[in-house]
CSV table of C-alpha atoms in Angstrom, one decimal:
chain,number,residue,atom,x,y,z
A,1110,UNK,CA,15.4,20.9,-11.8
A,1111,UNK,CA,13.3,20.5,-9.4
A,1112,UNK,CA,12.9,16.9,-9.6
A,1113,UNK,CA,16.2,16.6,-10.2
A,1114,UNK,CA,16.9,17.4,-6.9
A,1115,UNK,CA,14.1,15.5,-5.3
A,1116,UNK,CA,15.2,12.5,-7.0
A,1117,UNK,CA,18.4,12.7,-5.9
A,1118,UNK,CA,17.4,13.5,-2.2
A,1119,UNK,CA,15.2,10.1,-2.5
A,1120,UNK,CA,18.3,7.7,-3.7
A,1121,UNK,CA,20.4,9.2,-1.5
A,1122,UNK,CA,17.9,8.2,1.8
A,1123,UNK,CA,17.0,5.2,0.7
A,1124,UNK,CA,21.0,4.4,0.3
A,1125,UNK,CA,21.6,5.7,3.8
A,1126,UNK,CA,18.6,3.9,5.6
A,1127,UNK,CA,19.6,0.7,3.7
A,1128,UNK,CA,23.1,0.5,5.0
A,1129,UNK,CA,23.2,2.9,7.8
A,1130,UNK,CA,20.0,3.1,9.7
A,1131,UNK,CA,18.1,0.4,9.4
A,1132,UNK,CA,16.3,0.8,12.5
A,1133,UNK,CA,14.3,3.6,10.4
A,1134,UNK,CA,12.1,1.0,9.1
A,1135,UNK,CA,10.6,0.1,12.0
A,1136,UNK,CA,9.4,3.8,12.5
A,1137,UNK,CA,9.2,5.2,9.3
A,1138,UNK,CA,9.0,3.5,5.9
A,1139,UNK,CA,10.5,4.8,3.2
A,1140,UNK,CA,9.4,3.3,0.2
A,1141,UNK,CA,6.3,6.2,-0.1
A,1142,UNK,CA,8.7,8.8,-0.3
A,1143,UNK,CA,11.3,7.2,-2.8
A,1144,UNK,CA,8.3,7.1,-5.5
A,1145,UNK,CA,7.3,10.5,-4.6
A,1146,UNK,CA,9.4,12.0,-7.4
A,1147,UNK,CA,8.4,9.8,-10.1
A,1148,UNK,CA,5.0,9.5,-9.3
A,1149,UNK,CA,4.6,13.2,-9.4
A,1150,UNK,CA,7.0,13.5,-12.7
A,1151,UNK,CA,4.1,10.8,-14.6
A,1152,UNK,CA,1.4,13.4,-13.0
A,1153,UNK,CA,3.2,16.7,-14.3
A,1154,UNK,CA,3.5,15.1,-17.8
A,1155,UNK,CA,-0.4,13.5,-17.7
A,1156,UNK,CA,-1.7,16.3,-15.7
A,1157,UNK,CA,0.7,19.5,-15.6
A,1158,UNK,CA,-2.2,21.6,-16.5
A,1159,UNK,CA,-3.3,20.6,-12.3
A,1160,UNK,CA,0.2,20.2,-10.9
A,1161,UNK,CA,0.3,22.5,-8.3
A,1162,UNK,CA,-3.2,21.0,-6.8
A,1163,UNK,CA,-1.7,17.4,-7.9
A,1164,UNK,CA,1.7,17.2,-6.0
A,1165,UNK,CA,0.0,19.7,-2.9
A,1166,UNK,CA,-2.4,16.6,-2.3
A,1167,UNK,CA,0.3,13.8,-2.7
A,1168,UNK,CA,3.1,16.0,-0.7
A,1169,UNK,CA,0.1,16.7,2.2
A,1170,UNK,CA,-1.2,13.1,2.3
A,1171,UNK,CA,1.9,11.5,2.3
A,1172,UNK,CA,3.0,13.9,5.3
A,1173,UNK,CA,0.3,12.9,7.1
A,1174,UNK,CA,0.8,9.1,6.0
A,1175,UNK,CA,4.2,9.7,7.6
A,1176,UNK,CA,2.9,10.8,11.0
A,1177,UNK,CA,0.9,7.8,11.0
A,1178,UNK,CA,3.1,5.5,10.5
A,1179,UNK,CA,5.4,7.1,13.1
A,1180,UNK,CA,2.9,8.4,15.8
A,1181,UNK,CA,-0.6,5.7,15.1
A,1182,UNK,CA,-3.0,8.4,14.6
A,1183,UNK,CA,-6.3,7.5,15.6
A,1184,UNK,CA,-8.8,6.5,12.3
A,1185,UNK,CA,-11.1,9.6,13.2
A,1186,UNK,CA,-8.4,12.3,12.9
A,1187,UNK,CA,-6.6,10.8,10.3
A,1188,UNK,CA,-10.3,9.8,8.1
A,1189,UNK,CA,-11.0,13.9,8.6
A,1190,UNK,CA,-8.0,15.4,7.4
A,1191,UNK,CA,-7.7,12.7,4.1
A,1192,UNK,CA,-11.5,14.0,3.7
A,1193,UNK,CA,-11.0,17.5,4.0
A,1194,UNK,CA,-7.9,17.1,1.2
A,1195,UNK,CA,-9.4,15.2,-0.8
A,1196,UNK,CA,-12.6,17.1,-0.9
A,1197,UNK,CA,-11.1,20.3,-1.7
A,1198,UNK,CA,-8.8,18.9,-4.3
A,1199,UNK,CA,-12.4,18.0,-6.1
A,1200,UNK,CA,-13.7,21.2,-5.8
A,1201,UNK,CA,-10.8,23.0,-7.1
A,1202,UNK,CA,-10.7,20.8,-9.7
A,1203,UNK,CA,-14.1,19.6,-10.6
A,1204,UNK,CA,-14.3,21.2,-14.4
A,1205,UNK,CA,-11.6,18.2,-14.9
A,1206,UNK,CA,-14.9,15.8,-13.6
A,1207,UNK,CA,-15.7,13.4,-17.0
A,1208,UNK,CA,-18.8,12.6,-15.4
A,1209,UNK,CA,-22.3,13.0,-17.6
A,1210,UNK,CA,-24.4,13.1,-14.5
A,1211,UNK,CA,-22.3,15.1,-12.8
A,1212,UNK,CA,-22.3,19.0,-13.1
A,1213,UNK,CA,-19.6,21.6,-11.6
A,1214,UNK,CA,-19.9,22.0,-8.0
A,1215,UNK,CA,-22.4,19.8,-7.1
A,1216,UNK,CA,-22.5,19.0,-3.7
A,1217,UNK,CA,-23.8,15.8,-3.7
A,1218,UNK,CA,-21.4,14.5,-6.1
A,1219,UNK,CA,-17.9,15.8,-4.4
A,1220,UNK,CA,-18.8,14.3,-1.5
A,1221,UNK,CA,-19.9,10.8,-2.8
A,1222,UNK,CA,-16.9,10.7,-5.0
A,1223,UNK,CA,-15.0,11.9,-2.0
A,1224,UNK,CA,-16.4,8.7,0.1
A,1225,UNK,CA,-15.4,6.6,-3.0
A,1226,UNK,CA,-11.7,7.5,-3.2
A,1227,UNK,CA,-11.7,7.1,1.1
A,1228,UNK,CA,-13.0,4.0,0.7
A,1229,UNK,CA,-10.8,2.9,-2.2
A,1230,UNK,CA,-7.6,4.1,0.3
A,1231,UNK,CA,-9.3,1.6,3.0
A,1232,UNK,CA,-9.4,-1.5,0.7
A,1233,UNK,CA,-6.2,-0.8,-0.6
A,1234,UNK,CA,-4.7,-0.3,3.3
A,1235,UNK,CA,-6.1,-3.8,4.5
A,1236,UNK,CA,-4.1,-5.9,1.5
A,1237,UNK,CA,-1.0,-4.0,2.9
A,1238,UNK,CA,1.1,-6.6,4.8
A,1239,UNK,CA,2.4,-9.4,2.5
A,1240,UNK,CA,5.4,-8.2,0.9
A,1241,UNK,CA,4.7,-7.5,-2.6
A,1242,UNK,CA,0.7,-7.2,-2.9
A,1243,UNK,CA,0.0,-3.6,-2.5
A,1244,UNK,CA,3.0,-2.7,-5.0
A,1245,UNK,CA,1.9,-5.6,-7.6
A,1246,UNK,CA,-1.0,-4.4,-7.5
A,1247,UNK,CA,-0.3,-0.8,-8.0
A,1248,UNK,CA,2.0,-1.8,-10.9
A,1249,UNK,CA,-0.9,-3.7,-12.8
A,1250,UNK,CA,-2.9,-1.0,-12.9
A,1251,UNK,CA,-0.6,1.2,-14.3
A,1252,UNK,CA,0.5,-1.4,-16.5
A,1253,UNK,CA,-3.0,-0.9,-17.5
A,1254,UNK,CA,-4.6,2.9,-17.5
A,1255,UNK,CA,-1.2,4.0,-18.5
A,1256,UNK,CA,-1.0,2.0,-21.3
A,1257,UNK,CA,2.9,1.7,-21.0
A,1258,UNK,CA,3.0,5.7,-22.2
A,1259,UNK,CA,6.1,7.2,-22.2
A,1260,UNK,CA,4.8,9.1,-19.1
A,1261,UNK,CA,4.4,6.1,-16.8
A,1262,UNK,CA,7.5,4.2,-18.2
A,1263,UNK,CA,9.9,5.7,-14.8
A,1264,UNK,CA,7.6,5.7,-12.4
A,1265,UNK,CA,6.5,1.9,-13.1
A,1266,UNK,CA,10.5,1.0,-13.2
A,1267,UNK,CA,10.8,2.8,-9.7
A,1268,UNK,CA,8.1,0.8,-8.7
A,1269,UNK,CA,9.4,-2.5,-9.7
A,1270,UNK,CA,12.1,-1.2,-8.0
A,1271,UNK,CA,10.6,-1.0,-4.7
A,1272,UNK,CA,8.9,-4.4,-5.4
A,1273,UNK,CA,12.3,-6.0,-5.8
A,1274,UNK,CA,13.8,-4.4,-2.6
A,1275,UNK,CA,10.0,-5.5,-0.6
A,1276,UNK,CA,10.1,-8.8,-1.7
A,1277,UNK,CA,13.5,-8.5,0.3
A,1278,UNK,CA,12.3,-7.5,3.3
A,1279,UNK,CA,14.5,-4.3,2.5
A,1280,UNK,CA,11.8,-1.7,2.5
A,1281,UNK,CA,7.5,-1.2,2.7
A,1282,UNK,CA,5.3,1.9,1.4
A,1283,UNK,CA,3.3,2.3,4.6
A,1284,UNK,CA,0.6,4.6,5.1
A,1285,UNK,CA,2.9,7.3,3.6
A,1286,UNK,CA,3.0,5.5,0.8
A,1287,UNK,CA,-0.5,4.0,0.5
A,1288,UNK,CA,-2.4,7.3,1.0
A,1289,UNK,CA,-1.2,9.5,-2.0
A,1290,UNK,CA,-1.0,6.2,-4.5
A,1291,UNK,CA,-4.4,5.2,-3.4
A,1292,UNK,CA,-6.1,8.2,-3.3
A,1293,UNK,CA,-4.5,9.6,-6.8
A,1294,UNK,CA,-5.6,6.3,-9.1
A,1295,UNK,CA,-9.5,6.8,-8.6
A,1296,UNK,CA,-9.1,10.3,-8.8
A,1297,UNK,CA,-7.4,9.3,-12.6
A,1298,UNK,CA,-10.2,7.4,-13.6
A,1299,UNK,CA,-13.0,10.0,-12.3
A,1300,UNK,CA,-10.9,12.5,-14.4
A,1301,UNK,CA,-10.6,10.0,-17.3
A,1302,UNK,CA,-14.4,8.2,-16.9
A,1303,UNK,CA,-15.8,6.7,-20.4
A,1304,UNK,CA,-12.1,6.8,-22.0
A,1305,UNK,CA,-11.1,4.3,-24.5
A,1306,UNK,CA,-8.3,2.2,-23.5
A,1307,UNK,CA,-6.6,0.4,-26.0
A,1308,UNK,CA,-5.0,-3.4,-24.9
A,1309,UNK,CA,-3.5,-5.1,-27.9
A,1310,UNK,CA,-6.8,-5.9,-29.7
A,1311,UNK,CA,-9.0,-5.0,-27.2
A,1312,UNK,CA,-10.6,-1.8,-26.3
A,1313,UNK,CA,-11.8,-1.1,-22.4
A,1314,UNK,CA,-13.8,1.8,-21.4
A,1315,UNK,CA,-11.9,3.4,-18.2
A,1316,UNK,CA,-14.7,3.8,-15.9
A,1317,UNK,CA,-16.3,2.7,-12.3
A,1318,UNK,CA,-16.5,-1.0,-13.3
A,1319,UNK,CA,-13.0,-1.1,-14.5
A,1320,UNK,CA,-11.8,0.1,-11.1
A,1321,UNK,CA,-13.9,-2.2,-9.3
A,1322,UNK,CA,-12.9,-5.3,-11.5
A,1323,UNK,CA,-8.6,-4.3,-11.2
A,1324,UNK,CA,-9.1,-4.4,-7.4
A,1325,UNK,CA,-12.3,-7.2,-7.4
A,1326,UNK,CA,-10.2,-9.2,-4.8
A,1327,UNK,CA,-9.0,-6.9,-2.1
A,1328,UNK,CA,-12.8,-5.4,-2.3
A,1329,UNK,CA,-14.8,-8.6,-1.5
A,1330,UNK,CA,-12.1,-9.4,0.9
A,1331,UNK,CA,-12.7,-6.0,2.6
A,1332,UNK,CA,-16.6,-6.4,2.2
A,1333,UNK,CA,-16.3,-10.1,4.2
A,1334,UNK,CA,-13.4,-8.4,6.3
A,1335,UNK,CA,-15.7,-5.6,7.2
A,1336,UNK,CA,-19.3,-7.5,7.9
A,1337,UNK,CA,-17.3,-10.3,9.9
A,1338,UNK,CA,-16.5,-7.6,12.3
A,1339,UNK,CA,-19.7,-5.4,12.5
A,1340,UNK,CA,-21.5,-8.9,13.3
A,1341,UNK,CA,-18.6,-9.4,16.2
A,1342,UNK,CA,-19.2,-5.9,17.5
A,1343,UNK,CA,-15.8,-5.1,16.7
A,1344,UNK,CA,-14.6,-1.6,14.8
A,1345,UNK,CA,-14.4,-1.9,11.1
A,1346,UNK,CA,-11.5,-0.5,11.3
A,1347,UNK,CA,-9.6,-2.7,13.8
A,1348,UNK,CA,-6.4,-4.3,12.5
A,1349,UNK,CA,-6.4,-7.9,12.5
A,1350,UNK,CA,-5.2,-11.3,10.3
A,1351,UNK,CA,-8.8,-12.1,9.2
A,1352,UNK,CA,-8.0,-11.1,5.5
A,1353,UNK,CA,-7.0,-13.4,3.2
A,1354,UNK,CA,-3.4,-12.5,2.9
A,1355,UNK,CA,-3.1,-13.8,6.2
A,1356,UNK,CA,-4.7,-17.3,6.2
A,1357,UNK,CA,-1.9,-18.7,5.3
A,1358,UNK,CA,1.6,-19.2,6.8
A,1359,UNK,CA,3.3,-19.3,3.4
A,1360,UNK,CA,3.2,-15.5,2.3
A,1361,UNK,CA,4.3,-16.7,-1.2
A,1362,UNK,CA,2.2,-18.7,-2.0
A,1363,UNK,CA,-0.6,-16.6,-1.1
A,1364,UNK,CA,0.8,-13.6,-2.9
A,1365,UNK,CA,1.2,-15.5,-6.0
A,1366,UNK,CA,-2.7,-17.5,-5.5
A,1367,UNK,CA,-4.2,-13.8,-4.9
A,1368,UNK,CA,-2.4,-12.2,-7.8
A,1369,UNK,CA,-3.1,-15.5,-9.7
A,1370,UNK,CA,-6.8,-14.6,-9.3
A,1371,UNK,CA,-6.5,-11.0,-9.9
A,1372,UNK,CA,-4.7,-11.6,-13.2
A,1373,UNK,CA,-7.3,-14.3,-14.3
A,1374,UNK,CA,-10.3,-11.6,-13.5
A,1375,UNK,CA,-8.2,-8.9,-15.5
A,1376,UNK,CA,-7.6,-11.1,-18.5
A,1377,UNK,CA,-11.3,-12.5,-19.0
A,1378,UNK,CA,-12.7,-9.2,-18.1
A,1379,UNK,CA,-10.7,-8.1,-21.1
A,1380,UNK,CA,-11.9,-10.5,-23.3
A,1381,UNK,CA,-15.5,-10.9,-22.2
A,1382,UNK,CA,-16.3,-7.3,-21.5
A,1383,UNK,CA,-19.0,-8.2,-19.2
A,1384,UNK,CA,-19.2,-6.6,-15.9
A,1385,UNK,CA,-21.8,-8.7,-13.8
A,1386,UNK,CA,-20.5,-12.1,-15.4
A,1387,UNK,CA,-17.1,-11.2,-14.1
A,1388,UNK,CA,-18.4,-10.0,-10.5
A,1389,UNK,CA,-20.6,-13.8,-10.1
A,1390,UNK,CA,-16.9,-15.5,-11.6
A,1391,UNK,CA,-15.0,-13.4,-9.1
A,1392,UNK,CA,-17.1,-14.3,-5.8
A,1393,UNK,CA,-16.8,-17.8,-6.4
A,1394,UNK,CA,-12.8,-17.7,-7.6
A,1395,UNK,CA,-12.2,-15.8,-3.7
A,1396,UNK,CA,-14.4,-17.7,-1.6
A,1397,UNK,CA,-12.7,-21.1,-3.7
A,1398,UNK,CA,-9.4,-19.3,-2.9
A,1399,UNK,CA,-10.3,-18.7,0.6
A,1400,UNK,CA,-11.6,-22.5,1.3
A,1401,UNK,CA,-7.8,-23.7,-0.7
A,1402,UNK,CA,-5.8,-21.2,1.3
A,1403,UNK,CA,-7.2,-22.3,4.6
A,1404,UNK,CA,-7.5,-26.0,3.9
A,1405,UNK,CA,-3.5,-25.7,2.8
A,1406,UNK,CA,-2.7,-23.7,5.8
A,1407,UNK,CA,-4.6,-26.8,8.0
A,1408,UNK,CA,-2.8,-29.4,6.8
């Protein structure tokens, strides 16, 4: 019944911003809270045993995604409270921790992974602004970890859903968005790590190096991102159009060359099952990506 209701509440404000207030969007985007109810349907099926510490974390960081995206919070205050969440939503929960190395409570651990899934958010953050990325990216995963289970099946339509009405210029996710999605998907594969994943013929172990290869572009991206401005003596953490999305004029066509890449990484990481080999092919696919992009956007 309950997300019934919430669903309900969701079509019936993205109806009204759509065709009545579409100066909402410039203040606060919606698209986090329309997937709210289905994301946390696909966690109460997967996880219902956790639910109440599940959709507390998603309702609490997509509040404070909201007041972001409406007030600018500074990075300090709003890198504390996503800590402070997260970290007690690994405590509370850290017999669910599939981890051999890792035993209940350990300190050391909760706050590393804690770091992990922060800096996970931040990568995923900095591919936000093309229309499209963030949410193709989001739905490839799932496509993926979810393994098209019956669980996943309405939250991936909503998000193709979204995608659709992006694409359009109609609606974003926004940090509202971004924080709960971004935070919850490590936290899946730390409460999932050494699983056997099943794609058609081929079986994938869910774990750290499947994470880092599904998101190999936007991470080397942020690493280049991220040295170019500790070398200028600028803030990591200052927005600007140095990431790749940006270096070219034609959002398009560098949505479809970045997800081009992502895909080809996915599939031969897939096939070849080889974690270095497909870091040393992915470095030189995005710098050759990031020498075509700019030389296209020159000319």
């Amino acid at each position: 019944m309950f997300f019934i209701i919430l669903l309900i509440l969701s079509f019936i404000l993205l109806i009204v911003c759509l065709f009545k207030f579409k100066y909402l969007f410039n203040k606060l985007p919606i698209g986090g809270f329309f997937l709210i109810p289905s994301f946390n349907l696909y966690l109460y099926l997967s996880y219902n045993h956790i639910f109440i510490s599940f959709i507390l974390l998603t309702l609490l960081l997509f509040l404070l995604g909201a007041l972001d995206d409406i007030y600018n919070l500074k990075v300090i205050t709003r890198f504390s409270i996503v800590f402070v969440l997260i970290f007690c939503f690994l405590f509370l929960n850290s017999h669910l921790i599939k981890i051999s190395s890792f035993s209940n409570n350990n300190l050391f651990f909760l706050i590393f992974f804690t770091v992990l899934i922060m800096g996970f958010i931040h990568t995923m953050n900095m591919i936000d602004g093309i229309d499209g990325l963030y949410i193709s990216y989001i739905i490839i995963t799932f496509l993926l970890i979810a393994n098209l289970e019956i669980e996943s099946i309405y939250f991936l339509l909503c998000l193709i859903f979204i995608l659709i009405l992006n694409l359009k210029k109609k609606i974003i996710i926004g940090n509202s968005g971004n924080l709960y999605i971004s935070s919850v998907i490590p936290i899946i594969f730390i409460f999932n790590a050494d699983s056997q994943i099943e794609i058609l013929s081929y079986s994938l172990k869910m774990n750290k190096e499947l994470l880092t290869i599904l998101f190999i572009i936007p991470l080397i991206d942020g690493l280049r991102v991220t040295t170019q401005r500790i070398l200028n003596s600028t803030s990591p953490f200052k927005k600007d159009l140095s990431h790749i999305q940006f270096l070219n004029q034609n959002d398009k066509l560098s949505l479809f060359s970045i997800l081009l890449a992502q895909l080809l990484i996915n599939i031969l990481y897939l096939m070849l099952n080889n974690f270095m080999i497909i870091v040393i092919i992915s470095i030189f696919l995005y710098f050759a990506l990031l020498l075509i992009l700019k030389k296209n956007n020159q000319s």
